[in-house]
Coordinates of C-alpha atoms and ligand atoms in Angstrom, one line a residue:
X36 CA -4.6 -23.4 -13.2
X37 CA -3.2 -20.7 -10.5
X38 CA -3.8 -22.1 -7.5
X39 CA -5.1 -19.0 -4.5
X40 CA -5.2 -18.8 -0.9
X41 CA -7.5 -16.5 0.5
X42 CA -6.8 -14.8 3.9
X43 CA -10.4 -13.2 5.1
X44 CA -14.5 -14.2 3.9
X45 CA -16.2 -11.4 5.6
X46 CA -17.6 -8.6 2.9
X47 CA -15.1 -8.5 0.4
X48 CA -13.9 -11.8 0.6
X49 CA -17.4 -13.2 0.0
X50 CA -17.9 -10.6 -2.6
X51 CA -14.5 -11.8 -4.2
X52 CA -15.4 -15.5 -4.1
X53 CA -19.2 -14.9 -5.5
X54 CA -16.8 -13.0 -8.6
X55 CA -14.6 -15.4 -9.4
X56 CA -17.3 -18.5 -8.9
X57 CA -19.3 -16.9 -12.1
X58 CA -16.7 -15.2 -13.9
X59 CA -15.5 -17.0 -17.0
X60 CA -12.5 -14.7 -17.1
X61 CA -11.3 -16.6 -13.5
X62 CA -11.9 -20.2 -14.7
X63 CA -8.2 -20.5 -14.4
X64 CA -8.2 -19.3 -10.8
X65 CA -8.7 -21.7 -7.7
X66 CA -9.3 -21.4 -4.5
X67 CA -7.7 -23.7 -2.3
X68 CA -7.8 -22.4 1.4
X69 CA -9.5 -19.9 3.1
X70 CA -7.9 -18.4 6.4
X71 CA -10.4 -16.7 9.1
X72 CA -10.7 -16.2 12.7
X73 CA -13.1 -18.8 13.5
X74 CA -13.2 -21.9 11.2
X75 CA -15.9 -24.0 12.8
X76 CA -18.5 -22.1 11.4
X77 CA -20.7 -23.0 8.4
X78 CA -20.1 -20.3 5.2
X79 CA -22.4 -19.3 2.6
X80 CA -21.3 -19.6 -1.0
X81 CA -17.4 -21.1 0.2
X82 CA -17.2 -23.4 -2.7
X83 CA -16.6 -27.5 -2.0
X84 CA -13.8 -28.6 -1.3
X85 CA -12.3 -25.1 0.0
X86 CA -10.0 -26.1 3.2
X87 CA -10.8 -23.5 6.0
X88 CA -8.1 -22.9 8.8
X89 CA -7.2 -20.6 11.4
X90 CA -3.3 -21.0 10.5
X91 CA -1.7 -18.6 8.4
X92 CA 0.6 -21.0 7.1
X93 CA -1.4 -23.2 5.7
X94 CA -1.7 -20.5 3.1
X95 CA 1.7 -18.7 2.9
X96 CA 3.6 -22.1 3.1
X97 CA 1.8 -24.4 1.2
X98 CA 3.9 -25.4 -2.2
X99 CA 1.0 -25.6 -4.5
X100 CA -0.3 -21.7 -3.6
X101 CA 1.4 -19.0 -5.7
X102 CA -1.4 -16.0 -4.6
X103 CA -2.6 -15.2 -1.5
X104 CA -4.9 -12.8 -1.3
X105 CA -5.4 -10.7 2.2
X106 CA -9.2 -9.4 2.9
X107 CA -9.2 -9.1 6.9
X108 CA -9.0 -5.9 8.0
X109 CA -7.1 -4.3 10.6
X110 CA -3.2 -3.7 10.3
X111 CA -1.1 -6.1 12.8
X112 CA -2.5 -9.8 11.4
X113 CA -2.5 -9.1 7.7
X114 CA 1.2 -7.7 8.0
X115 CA 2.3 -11.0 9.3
X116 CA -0.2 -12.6 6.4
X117 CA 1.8 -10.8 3.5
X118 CA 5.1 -10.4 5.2
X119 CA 5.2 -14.4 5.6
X120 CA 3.7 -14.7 1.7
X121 CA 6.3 -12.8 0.3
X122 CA 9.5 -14.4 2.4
X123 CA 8.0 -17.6 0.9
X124 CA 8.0 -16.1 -2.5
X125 CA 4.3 -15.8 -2.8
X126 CA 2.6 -12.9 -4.9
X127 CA 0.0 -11.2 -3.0
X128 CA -3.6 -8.9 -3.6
X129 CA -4.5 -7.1 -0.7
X130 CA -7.6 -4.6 -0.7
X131 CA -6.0 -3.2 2.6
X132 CA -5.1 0.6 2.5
X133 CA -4.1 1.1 6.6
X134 CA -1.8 -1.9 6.1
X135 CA -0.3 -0.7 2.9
X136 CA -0.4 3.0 4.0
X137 CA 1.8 2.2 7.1
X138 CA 3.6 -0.6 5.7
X139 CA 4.4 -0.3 2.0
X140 CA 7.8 0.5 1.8
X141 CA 9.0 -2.3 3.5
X142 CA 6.3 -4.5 2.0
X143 CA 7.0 -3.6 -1.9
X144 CA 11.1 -3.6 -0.8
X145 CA 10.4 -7.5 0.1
X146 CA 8.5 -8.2 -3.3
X147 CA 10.9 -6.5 -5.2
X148 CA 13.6 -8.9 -3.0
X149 CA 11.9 -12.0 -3.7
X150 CA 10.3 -10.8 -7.4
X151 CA 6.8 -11.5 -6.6
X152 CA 3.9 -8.8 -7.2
X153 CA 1.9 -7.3 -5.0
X154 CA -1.9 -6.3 -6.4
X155 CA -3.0 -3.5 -4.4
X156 CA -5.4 -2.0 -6.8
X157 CA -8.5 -2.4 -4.4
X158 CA -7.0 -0.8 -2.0
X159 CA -7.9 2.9 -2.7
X160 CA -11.6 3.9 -4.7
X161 CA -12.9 0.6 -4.9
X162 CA -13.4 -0.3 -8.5
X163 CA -11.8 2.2 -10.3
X164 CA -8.5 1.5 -11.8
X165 CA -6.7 4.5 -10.5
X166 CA -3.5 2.7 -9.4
X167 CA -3.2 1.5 -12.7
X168 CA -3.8 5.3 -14.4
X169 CA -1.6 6.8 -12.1
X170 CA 1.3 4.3 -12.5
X171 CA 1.0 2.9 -15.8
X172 CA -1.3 5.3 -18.1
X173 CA 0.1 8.6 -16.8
X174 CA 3.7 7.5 -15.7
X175 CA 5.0 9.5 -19.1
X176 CA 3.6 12.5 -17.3
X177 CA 4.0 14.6 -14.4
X178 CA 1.6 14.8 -12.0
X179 CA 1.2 18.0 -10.2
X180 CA -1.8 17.4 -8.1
X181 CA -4.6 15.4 -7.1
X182 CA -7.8 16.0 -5.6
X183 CA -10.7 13.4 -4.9
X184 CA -13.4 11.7 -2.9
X185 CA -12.1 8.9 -1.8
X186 CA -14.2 7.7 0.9
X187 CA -17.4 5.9 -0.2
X188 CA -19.3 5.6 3.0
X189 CA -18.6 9.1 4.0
X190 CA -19.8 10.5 0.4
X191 CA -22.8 8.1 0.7
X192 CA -23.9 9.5 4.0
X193 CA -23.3 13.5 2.9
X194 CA -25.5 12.1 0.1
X195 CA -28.3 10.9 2.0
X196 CA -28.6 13.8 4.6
X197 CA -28.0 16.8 2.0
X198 CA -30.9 15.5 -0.8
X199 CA -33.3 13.1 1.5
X200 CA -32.4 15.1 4.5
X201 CA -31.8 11.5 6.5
X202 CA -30.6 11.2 10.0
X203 CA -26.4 10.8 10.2
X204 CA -27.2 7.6 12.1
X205 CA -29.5 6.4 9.8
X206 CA -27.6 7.0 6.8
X207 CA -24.7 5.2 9.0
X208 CA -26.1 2.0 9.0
X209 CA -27.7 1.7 5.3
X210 CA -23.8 2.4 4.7
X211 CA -23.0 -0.2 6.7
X212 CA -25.5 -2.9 5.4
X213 CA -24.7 -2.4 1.5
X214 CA -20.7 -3.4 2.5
X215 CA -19.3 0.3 2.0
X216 CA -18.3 0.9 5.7
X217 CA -15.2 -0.2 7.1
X218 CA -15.4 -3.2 10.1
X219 CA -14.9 -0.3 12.1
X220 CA -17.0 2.5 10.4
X221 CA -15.3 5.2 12.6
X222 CA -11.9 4.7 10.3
X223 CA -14.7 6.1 7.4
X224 CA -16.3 9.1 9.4
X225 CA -13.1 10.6 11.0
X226 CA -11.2 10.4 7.4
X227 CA -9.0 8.1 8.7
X228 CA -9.6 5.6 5.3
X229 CA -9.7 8.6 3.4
X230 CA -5.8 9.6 4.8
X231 CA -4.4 6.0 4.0
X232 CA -5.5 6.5 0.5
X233 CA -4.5 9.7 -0.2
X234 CA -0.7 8.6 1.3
X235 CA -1.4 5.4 -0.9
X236 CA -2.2 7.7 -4.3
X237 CA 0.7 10.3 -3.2
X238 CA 3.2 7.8 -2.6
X239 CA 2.5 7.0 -6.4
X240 CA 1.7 10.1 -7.7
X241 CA 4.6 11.6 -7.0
X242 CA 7.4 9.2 -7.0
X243 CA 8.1 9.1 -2.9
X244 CA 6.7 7.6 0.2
X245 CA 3.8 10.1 1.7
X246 CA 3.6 9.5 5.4
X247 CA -0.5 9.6 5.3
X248 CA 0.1 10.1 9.8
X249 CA 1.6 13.6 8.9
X250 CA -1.5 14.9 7.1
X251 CA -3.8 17.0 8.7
X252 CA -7.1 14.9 8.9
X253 CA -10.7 16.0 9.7
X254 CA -13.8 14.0 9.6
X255 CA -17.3 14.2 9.3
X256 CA -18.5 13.2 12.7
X257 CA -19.5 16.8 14.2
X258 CA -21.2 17.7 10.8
X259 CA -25.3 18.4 11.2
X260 CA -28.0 18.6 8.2
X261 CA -27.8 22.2 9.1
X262 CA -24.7 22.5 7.6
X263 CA -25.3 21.0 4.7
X264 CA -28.7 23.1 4.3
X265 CA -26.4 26.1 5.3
X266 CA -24.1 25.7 2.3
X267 CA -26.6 24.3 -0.3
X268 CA -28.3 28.3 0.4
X269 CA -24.8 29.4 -0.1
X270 CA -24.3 27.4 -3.5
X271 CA -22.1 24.8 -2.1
X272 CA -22.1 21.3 -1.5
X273 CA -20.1 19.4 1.5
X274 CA -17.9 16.6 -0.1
X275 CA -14.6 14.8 2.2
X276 CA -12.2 16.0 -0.2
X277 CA -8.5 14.7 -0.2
X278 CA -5.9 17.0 -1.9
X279 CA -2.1 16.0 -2.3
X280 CA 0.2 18.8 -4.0
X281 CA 3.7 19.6 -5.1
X282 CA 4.2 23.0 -3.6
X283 CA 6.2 24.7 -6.7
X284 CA 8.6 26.8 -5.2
X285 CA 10.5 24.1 -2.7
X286 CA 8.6 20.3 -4.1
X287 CA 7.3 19.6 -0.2
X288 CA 3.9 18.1 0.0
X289 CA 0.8 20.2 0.8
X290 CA -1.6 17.7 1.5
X291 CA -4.8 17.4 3.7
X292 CA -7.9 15.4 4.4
X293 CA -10.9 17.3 5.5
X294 CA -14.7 18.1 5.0
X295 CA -15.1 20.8 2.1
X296 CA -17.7 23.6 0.7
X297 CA -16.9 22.8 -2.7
X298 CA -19.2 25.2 -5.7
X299 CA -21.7 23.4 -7.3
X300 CA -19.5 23.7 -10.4
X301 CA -16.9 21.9 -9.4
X302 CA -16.5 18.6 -11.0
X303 CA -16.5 17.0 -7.5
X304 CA -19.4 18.1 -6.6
X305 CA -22.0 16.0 -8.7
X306 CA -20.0 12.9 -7.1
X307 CA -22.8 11.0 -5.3
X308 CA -23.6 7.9 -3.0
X309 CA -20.4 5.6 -2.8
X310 CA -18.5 7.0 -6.3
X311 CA -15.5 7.9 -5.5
X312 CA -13.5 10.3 -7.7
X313 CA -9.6 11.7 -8.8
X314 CA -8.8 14.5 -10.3
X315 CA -5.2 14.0 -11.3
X316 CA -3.6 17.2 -12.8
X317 CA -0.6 16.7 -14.7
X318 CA 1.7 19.4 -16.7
X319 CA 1.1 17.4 -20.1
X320 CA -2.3 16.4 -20.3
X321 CA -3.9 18.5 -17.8
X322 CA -6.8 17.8 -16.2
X323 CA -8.2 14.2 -16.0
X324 CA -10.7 13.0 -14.2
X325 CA -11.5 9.4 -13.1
X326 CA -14.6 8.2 -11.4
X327 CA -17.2 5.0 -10.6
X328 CA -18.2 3.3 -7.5
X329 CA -15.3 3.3 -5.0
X330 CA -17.0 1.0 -2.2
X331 CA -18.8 -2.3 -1.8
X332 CA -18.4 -6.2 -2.3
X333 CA -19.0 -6.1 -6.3
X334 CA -16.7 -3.3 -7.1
X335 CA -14.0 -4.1 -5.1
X336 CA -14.1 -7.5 -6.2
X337 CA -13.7 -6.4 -9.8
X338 CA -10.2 -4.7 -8.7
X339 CA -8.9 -7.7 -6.7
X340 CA -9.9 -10.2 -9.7
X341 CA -8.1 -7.6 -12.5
X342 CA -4.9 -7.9 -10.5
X343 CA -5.0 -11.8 -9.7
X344 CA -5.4 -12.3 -13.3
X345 CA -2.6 -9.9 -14.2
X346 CA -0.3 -11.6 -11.6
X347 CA -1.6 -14.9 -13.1
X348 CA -1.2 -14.0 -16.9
X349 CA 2.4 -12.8 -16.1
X350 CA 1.2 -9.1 -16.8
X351 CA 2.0 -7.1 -14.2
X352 CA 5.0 -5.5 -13.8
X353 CA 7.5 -7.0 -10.8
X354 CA 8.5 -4.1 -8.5
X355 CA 11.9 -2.9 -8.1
X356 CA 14.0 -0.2 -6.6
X357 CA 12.3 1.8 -8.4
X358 CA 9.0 1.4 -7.1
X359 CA 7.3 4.7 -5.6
X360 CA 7.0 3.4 -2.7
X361 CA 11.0 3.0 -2.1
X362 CA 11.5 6.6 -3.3
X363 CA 13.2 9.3 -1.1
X364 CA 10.1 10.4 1.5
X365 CA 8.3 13.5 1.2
X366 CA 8.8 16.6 3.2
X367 CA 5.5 18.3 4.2
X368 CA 4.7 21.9 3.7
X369 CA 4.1 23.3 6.9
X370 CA 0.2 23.2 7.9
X371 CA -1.8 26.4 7.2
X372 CA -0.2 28.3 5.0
X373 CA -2.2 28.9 1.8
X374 CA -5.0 31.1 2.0
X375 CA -8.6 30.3 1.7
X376 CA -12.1 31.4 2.9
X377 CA -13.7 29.5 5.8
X378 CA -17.1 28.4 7.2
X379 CA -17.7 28.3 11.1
X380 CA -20.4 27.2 13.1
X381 CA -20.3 27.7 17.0
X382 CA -22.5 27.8 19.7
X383 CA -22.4 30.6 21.8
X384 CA -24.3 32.4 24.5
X385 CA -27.4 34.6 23.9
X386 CA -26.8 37.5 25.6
X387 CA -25.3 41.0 24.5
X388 CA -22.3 41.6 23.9
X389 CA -21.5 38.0 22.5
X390 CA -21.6 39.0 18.6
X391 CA -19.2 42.3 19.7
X392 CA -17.0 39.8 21.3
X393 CA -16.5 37.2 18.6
X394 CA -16.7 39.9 15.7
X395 CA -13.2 41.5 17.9
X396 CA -11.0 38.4 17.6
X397 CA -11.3 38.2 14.2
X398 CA -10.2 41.8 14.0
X399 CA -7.7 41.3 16.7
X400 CA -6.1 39.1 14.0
X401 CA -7.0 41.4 11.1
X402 CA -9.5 38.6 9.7
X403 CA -12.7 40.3 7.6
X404 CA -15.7 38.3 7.7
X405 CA -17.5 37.7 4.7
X406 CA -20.7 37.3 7.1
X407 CA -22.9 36.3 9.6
X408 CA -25.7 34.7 10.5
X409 CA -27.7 33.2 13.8
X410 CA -30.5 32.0 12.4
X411 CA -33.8 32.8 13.9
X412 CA -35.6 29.9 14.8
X413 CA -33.1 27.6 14.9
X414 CA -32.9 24.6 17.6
X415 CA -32.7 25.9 20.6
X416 CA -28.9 24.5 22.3
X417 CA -29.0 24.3 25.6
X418 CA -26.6 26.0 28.1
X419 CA -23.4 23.5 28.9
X420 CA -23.7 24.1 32.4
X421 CA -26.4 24.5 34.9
X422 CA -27.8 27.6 35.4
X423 CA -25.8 28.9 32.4
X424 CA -27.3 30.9 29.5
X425 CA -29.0 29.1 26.6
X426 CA -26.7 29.0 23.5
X427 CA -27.5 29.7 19.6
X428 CA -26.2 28.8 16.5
X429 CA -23.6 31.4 15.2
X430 CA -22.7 31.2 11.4
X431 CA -19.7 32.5 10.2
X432 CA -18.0 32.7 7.0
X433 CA -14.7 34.3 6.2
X434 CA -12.9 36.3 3.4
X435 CA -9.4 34.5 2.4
X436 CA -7.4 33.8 5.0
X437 CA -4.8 31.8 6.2
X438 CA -5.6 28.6 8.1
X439 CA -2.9 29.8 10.8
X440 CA -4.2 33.0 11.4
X441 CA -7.7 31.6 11.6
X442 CA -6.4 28.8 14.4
X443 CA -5.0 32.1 16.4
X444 CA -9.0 33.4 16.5
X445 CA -10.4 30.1 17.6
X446 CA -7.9 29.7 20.2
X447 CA -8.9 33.0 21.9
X448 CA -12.8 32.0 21.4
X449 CA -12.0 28.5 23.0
X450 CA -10.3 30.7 25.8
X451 CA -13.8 32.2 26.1
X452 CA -15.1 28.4 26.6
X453 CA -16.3 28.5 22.7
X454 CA -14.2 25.6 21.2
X455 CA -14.8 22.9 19.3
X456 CA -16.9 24.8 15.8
X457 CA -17.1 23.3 12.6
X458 CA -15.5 24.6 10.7
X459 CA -14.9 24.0 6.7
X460 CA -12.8 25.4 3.9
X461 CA -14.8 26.7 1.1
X462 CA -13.2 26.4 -2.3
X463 CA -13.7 29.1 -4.6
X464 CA -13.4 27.2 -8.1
Ligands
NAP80 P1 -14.8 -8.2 7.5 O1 -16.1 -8.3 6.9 O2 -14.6 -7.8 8.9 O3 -14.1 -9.6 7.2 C1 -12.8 -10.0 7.7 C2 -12.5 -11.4 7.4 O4 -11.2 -11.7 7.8 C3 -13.4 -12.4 8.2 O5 -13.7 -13.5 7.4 C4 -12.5 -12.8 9.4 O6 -12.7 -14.1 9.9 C5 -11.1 -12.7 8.8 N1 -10.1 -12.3 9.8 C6 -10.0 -11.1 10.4 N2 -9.0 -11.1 11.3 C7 -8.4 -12.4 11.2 C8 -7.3 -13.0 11.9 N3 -6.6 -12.4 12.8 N4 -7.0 -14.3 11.5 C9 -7.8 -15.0 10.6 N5 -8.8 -14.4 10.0 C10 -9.2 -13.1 10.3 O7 -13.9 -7.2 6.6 P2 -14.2 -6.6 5.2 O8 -15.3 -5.5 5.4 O9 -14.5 -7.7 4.2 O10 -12.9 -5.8 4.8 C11 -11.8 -6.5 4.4 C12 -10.7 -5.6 3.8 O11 -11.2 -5.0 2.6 C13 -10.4 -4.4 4.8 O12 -9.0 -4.2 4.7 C14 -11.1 -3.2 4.1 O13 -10.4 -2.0 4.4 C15 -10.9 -3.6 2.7 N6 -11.8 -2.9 1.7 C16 -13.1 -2.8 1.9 C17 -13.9 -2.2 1.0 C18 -15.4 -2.0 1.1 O14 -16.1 -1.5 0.2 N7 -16.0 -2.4 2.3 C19 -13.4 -1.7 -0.2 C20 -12.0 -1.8 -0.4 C21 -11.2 -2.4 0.6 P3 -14.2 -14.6 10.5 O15 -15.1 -14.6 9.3 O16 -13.9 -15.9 11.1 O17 -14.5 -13.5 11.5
HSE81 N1 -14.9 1.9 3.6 C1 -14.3 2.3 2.4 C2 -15.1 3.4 1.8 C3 -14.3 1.1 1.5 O1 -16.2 3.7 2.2 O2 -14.6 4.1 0.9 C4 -13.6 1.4 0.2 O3 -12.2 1.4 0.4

């Protein structure tokens, strides 16, 4: 019997109790103390005989736990959690991407120390074993790029408003009450999940530590159904699309988080709901792709089980120097460089002259646009200040460009009091 302690029983922890409660493959597992903020109150479906407490070491210092396993959110608690696991020799699961996104060097260079594991598999895509593709089916390869949704409750809303046309809000909280959001569901909508993971699969991917705070991040939060209708009539659909790449000619990191026209060819693009989805290139086999539900209680739960019973079973692999994580850190390609085409949408004033004006920054920068369009009919916007004139939709799209060049234009426009457009890359293939 392999005794656990479980740190957290809000969504995943009581998804990951349910899971091991009915699954014969666990009968070996117990749980023997549950940490959470308030243990006064009654819980649901904590089996008899579980000891609740509010002191962590009553987990990471009891004798007869070998696991604990950390479901509580938030960076600053859980790192004193697994820290104080690991000094005592403890293995430890954790589904928590911020924490291991920040902290993972120093976290996998104190298992390797004390020769315990640490399961993170839950931590990035939910229920899909891309941790273990990455590091143990494709290790013999080498992987040049990776590309994915990542982000369950952002792919889940997009979902929602782009094929039932529902409300952003409303679409929110559905996300919210099937477990896919995050305690705080703004870490979701502003990509900030979506960076930790990417770091997370970087860091593995390519054999160093990826800083996920030094790549450019953009959410969803200012996108509207009319952007989504807009690039549906253009043959696109808008996915939150993480990329990671080894630039070839100096092996820096391009990477970036952001919101994406991506052709409805694209294998990404028939990704719906919560499935998440990698595609991993690599110079031997080439294109792979791996995909299944990357949010919620019962996935999840299936990814924290498979590593407890690795750790358990004695079949995963200790870490050691060696570990991705402790490689040399990546450099990062400078931001904007590469060349694509763009999609905008501002607000500007209705009155003449306005579509002369915006149309001469571009070419003050030698941008082409590819076109334009203010739709008639559209939603009126009204004027940001009193007495000022009434505003209308202006959609833009580009021919390639460079992201830098592109940043020159918008700054003049905001100097014209236009800031803040959408705007989204739009990948050709
Ligand atoms: P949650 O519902 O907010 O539950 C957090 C649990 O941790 C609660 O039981 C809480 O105790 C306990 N807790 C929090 N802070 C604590 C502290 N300082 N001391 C003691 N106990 C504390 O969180 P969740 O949605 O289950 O998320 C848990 C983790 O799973 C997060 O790291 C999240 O990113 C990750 N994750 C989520 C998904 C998903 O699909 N939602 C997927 C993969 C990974 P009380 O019950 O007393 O409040
Ligand atoms: N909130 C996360 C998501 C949970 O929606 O993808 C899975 O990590």
């Amino acid at each position: 019997m392999t005794t656990i302690g479980l740190a957290g029983a809000g969504t995943i922890g009581r998804g990951l109790i349910e899971l091991i409660g009915r699954s014969p493959a666990a009968s070996q597992l117990k749980i023997k103390t549950l940490l959470v903020r308030d243990a006064t109150r009654s819980r649901f479906g904590v089996p008899a005989g579980v000891k609740l407490t509010t002191k962590l070491e009553e987990l990471t210092d009891d004798p007869e736990i070998s696991i604990v396993v950390e479901l509580m959110g938030g960076v600053d608690a859980p790192l004193r959690v697994v820290t104080r696991a690991l000094e005592q020799g403890k293995s430890v699961v954790s589904a928590n991407k911020n924490l291991l996104a920040q902290h993972g060097p120093a976290l996998f260079a104190l298992a390797a120390n004390h020769k315990v594991n640490l399961g993170v598999e839950a931590s990035v895509c939910g229920g899909i074993p891309i941790i273990r593709l990455i590091g143990e089916a494709l290790r013999a390869d080498r992987i040049t790029s990776l590309e994915g949704i990542v982000n369950g409750t952002t792919n889940y809303l997009l979902t929602r408003m782009s094929e039932e046309k529902t409300s952003y809000s409303q679409a929110l909280a559905e996300a919210q009450r099937l477990g896919f959001a995050e305690p705080d569901p703004d870490y979701d909508v502003s990509g900030k999940d979506a960076v930790c993971k990417a770091g997370i699969l970087a860091s593995l991917a390519f054999g160093g530590y990826v800083d996920f705070r030094r790549i450019p991040t953009s959410g969803i939060e200012n996108l509207q159904l009319e952007d989504l209708r807009q690039a549906e009539r253009m043959g696109y659909t808008v996915k939150l699309v993480a990329t990671a790449r080894r630039t070839s000619h100096n092996n820096k990191l391009d990477a970036q988080v952001a919101p994406v026209l991506l052709p409805l060819t694209h294998p990404l693009a028939s990704i719906r709901h919560e499935n998440n989805a990698v595609l991993i290139e690599s110079e031997g086999l080439g294109m792979t792709l791996a995909c299944g539900k990357g949010a919620g209680p019962a996935p999840t739960s299936v990814s924290l089980l498979a590593d407890l019973l690795d750790i358990a079973e004695g079949r995963q692999k200790l870490p050691d120097v060696n570990h991705p994580f402790l490689g040399t850190p990546f450099e990062m390609e400078a931001h904007g460089q590469s060349s694509s085409r763009y999609y905008l949408r501002f607000a500007v004033p209705d009155r003449p002259g306005t579509l002369a004006l915006v149309a001469g920054r571009f070419a003050d920068q030698g941008l082409s646009l590819a076109s334009v369009l203010q739709p008639e009919g559209a939603d009126p916007v009204p004027a940001p200040v009193a007495g000022g004139h009434p505003q209308v939709t202006l959609i833009l799209t580009t021919h390639l460009c460079r992201r830098a060049q592109l940043d020159k234009v918008l700054g003049a426009l905001a100097g014209e009091g236009w800031g803040n457009p959408v705007v989204l890359r739009i990948q050709e293939d």
